[in-house]
PDB file of C-alpha atoms in Angstrom:
ATOM      1  CA  MET A  28      -5.489   9.914  15.023  1.00 52.00           C
ATOM      2  CA  LEU A  29      -4.534   6.771  16.930  1.00 57.00           C
ATOM      3  CA  THR A  30      -3.349   7.229  20.459  1.00 61.00           C
ATOM      4  CA  CYS A  31      -0.903   4.609  21.856  1.00 56.00           C
ATOM      5  CA  ALA A  32      -2.647   2.379  24.506  1.00 59.00           C
ATOM      6  CA  ARG A  33      -1.728  -0.922  26.067  1.00 68.00           C
ATOM      7  CA  ASN A  34      -2.811  -3.808  23.816  1.00 71.00           C
ATOM      8  CA  LEU A  35      -3.574  -1.673  20.868  1.00 71.00           C
ATOM      9  CA  ARG A  36      -4.374  -3.394  17.641  1.00 75.00           C
ATOM     10  CA  ALA A  37      -4.963  -1.707  14.320  1.00 76.00           C
ATOM     11  CA  THR A  38      -5.523  -3.108  10.927  1.00 79.00           C
ATOM     12  CA  ILE A  39      -4.452  -0.849   7.871  1.00 78.00           C
ATOM     13  CA  PRO A  40      -5.788  -2.474   4.613  1.00 79.00           C
ATOM     14  CA  GLY A  41      -4.022  -1.833   1.398  1.00 78.00           C
ATOM     15  CA  GLY A  42      -6.504  -3.398  -0.912  1.00 80.00           C
ATOM     16  CA  ASN A  43      -6.600  -0.528  -3.378  1.00 86.00           C
ATOM     17  CA  ILE A  44      -3.234  -1.364  -4.533  1.00 85.00           C
ATOM     18  CA  ASP A  45      -4.674  -4.734  -5.892  1.00 84.00           C
ATOM     19  CA  ILE A  46      -7.731  -2.925  -7.639  1.00 85.00           C
ATOM     20  CA  ALA A  47      -5.405  -0.468  -9.358  1.00 84.00           C
ATOM     21  CA  GLU A  48      -3.114  -2.986 -10.507  1.00 82.00           C
ATOM     22  CA  HIS A  49      -5.750  -5.241 -12.049  1.00 80.00           C
ATOM     23  CA  ASP A  50      -7.019  -2.147 -14.033  1.00 79.00           C
ATOM     24  CA  SER A  51      -3.460  -1.212 -14.960  1.00 76.00           C
ATOM     25  CA  HIS A  52      -3.639   2.154 -13.321  1.00 81.00           C
ATOM     26  CA  MET A  53      -0.043   2.250 -12.197  1.00 81.00           C
ATOM     27  CA  HIS A  54      -0.142   5.847 -10.951  1.00 84.00           C
ATOM     28  CA  LEU A  55      -2.832   4.968  -8.675  1.00 88.00           C
ATOM     29  CA  ALA A  56      -1.137   1.552  -7.493  1.00 86.00           C
ATOM     30  CA  PHE A  57       2.226   3.504  -6.839  1.00 87.00           C
ATOM     31  CA  GLY A  58       0.334   6.083  -4.790  1.00 90.00           C
ATOM     32  CA  GLU A  59      -1.411   3.345  -2.802  1.00 89.00           C
ATOM     33  CA  VAL A  60       1.997   1.772  -2.011  1.00 88.00           C
ATOM     34  CA  TYR A  61       3.428   5.106  -0.904  1.00 91.00           C
ATOM     35  CA  GLU A  62       0.475   5.604   1.413  1.00 90.00           C
ATOM     36  CA  PHE A  63       0.794   2.122   2.864  1.00 89.00           C
ATOM     37  CA  GLU A  64       4.538   2.831   3.592  1.00 91.00           C
ATOM     38  CA  GLU A  65       3.548   6.126   5.249  1.00 92.00           C
ATOM     39  CA  ALA A  66       1.102   4.185   7.463  1.00 90.00           C
ATOM     40  CA  ILE A  67       3.848   1.752   8.505  1.00 91.00           C
ATOM     41  CA  ARG A  68       6.263   4.547   9.091  1.00 94.00           C
ATOM     42  CA  LYS A  69       3.702   6.309  11.257  1.00 92.00           C
ATOM     43  CA  ALA A  70       2.981   3.267  13.207  1.00 90.00           C
ATOM     44  CA  ARG A  71       6.708   2.854  13.827  1.00 92.00           C
ATOM     45  CA  GLU A  72       6.952   6.414  15.168  1.00 94.00           C
ATOM     46  CA  MET A  73       4.167   5.955  17.494  1.00 89.00           C
ATOM     47  CA  THR A  74       5.476   2.777  19.089  1.00 88.00           C
ATOM     48  CA  ASP A  75       8.443   1.440  20.927  1.00 88.00           C
ATOM     49  CA  ALA A  76      10.211  -1.202  18.819  1.00 89.00           C
ATOM     50  CA  SER A  77      11.208  -3.234  21.883  1.00 90.00           C
ATOM     51  CA  GLU A  78       7.466  -3.609  22.898  1.00 87.00           C
ATOM     52  CA  THR A  79       5.732  -3.666  19.509  1.00 87.00           C
ATOM     53  CA  LEU A  80       5.450  -6.226  16.930  1.00 88.00           C
ATOM     54  CA  ILE A  81       4.153  -4.760  13.339  1.00 89.00           C
ATOM     55  CA  ILE A  82       3.263  -7.556  10.858  1.00 88.00           C
ATOM     56  CA  VAL A  83       2.681  -6.677   7.111  1.00 87.00           C
ATOM     57  CA  THR A  84       0.882  -9.394   5.099  1.00 83.00           C
ATOM     58  CA  ALA A  85      -0.527  -9.959   1.658  1.00 79.00           C
ATOM     59  CA  ASP A  86      -2.921 -12.654   0.338  1.00 78.00           C
ATOM     60  CA  HIS A  87      -1.159 -12.517  -3.176  1.00 74.00           C
ATOM     61  CA  ALA A  88       1.198 -10.338  -5.091  1.00 73.00           C
ATOM     62  CA  HIS A  89       1.309  -8.875  -8.539  1.00 70.00           C
ATOM     63  CA  ALA A  90       4.146  -8.287 -10.961  1.00 70.00           C
ATOM     64  CA  VAL A  91       4.117  -5.040 -12.816  1.00 67.00           C
ATOM     65  CA  THR A  92       2.721  -6.239 -16.141  1.00 64.00           C
ATOM     66  CA  LEU A  93       0.872  -4.605 -19.117  1.00 61.00           C
ATOM     67  CA  PRO A  94      -2.011  -6.702 -20.102  1.00 60.00           C
ATOM     68  CA  GLY A  95      -3.056  -6.034 -23.702  1.00 63.00           C
ATOM     69  CA  TYR A  96      -1.661  -2.900 -25.413  1.00 65.00           C
ATOM     70  CA  LEU A  97      -1.143   0.514 -24.301  1.00 61.00           C
ATOM     71  CA  PRO A  98      -1.673   3.116 -27.004  1.00 63.00           C
ATOM     72  CA  VAL A  99       1.661   4.934 -27.775  1.00 63.00           C
ATOM     73  CA  GLN A 100       0.007   8.272 -26.905  1.00 66.00           C
ATOM     74  CA  LYS A 101      -0.955   7.170 -23.627  1.00 64.00           C
ATOM     75  CA  SER A 102       1.427   6.978 -20.624  1.00 67.00           C
ATOM     76  CA  LEU A 103       1.510   4.115 -18.193  1.00 63.00           C
ATOM     77  CA  PHE A 104       1.389   6.752 -15.459  1.00 65.00           C
ATOM     78  CA  SER A 105      -1.267   9.000 -16.875  1.00 66.00           C
ATOM     79  CA  LYS A 106      -4.434   9.679 -14.801  1.00 64.00           C
TER      80      LYS A 106
END
């Protein structure tokens, strides 16, 4: 658990979102997005908005796409 201190800097990577999307594992990608949002929410809870700058960046983005064909029997969100 992080404790708030002066000049604290934390980096929270979300690289597994990209990996899951490349492999069309949308259930994993959405789970990673949720966890990333939770990390940002927790950081906002732990800090004072008047004294803290939270920056979220990405080196690229993905659209939700389905490369190739998904068998009818298999759900996009199955594990």
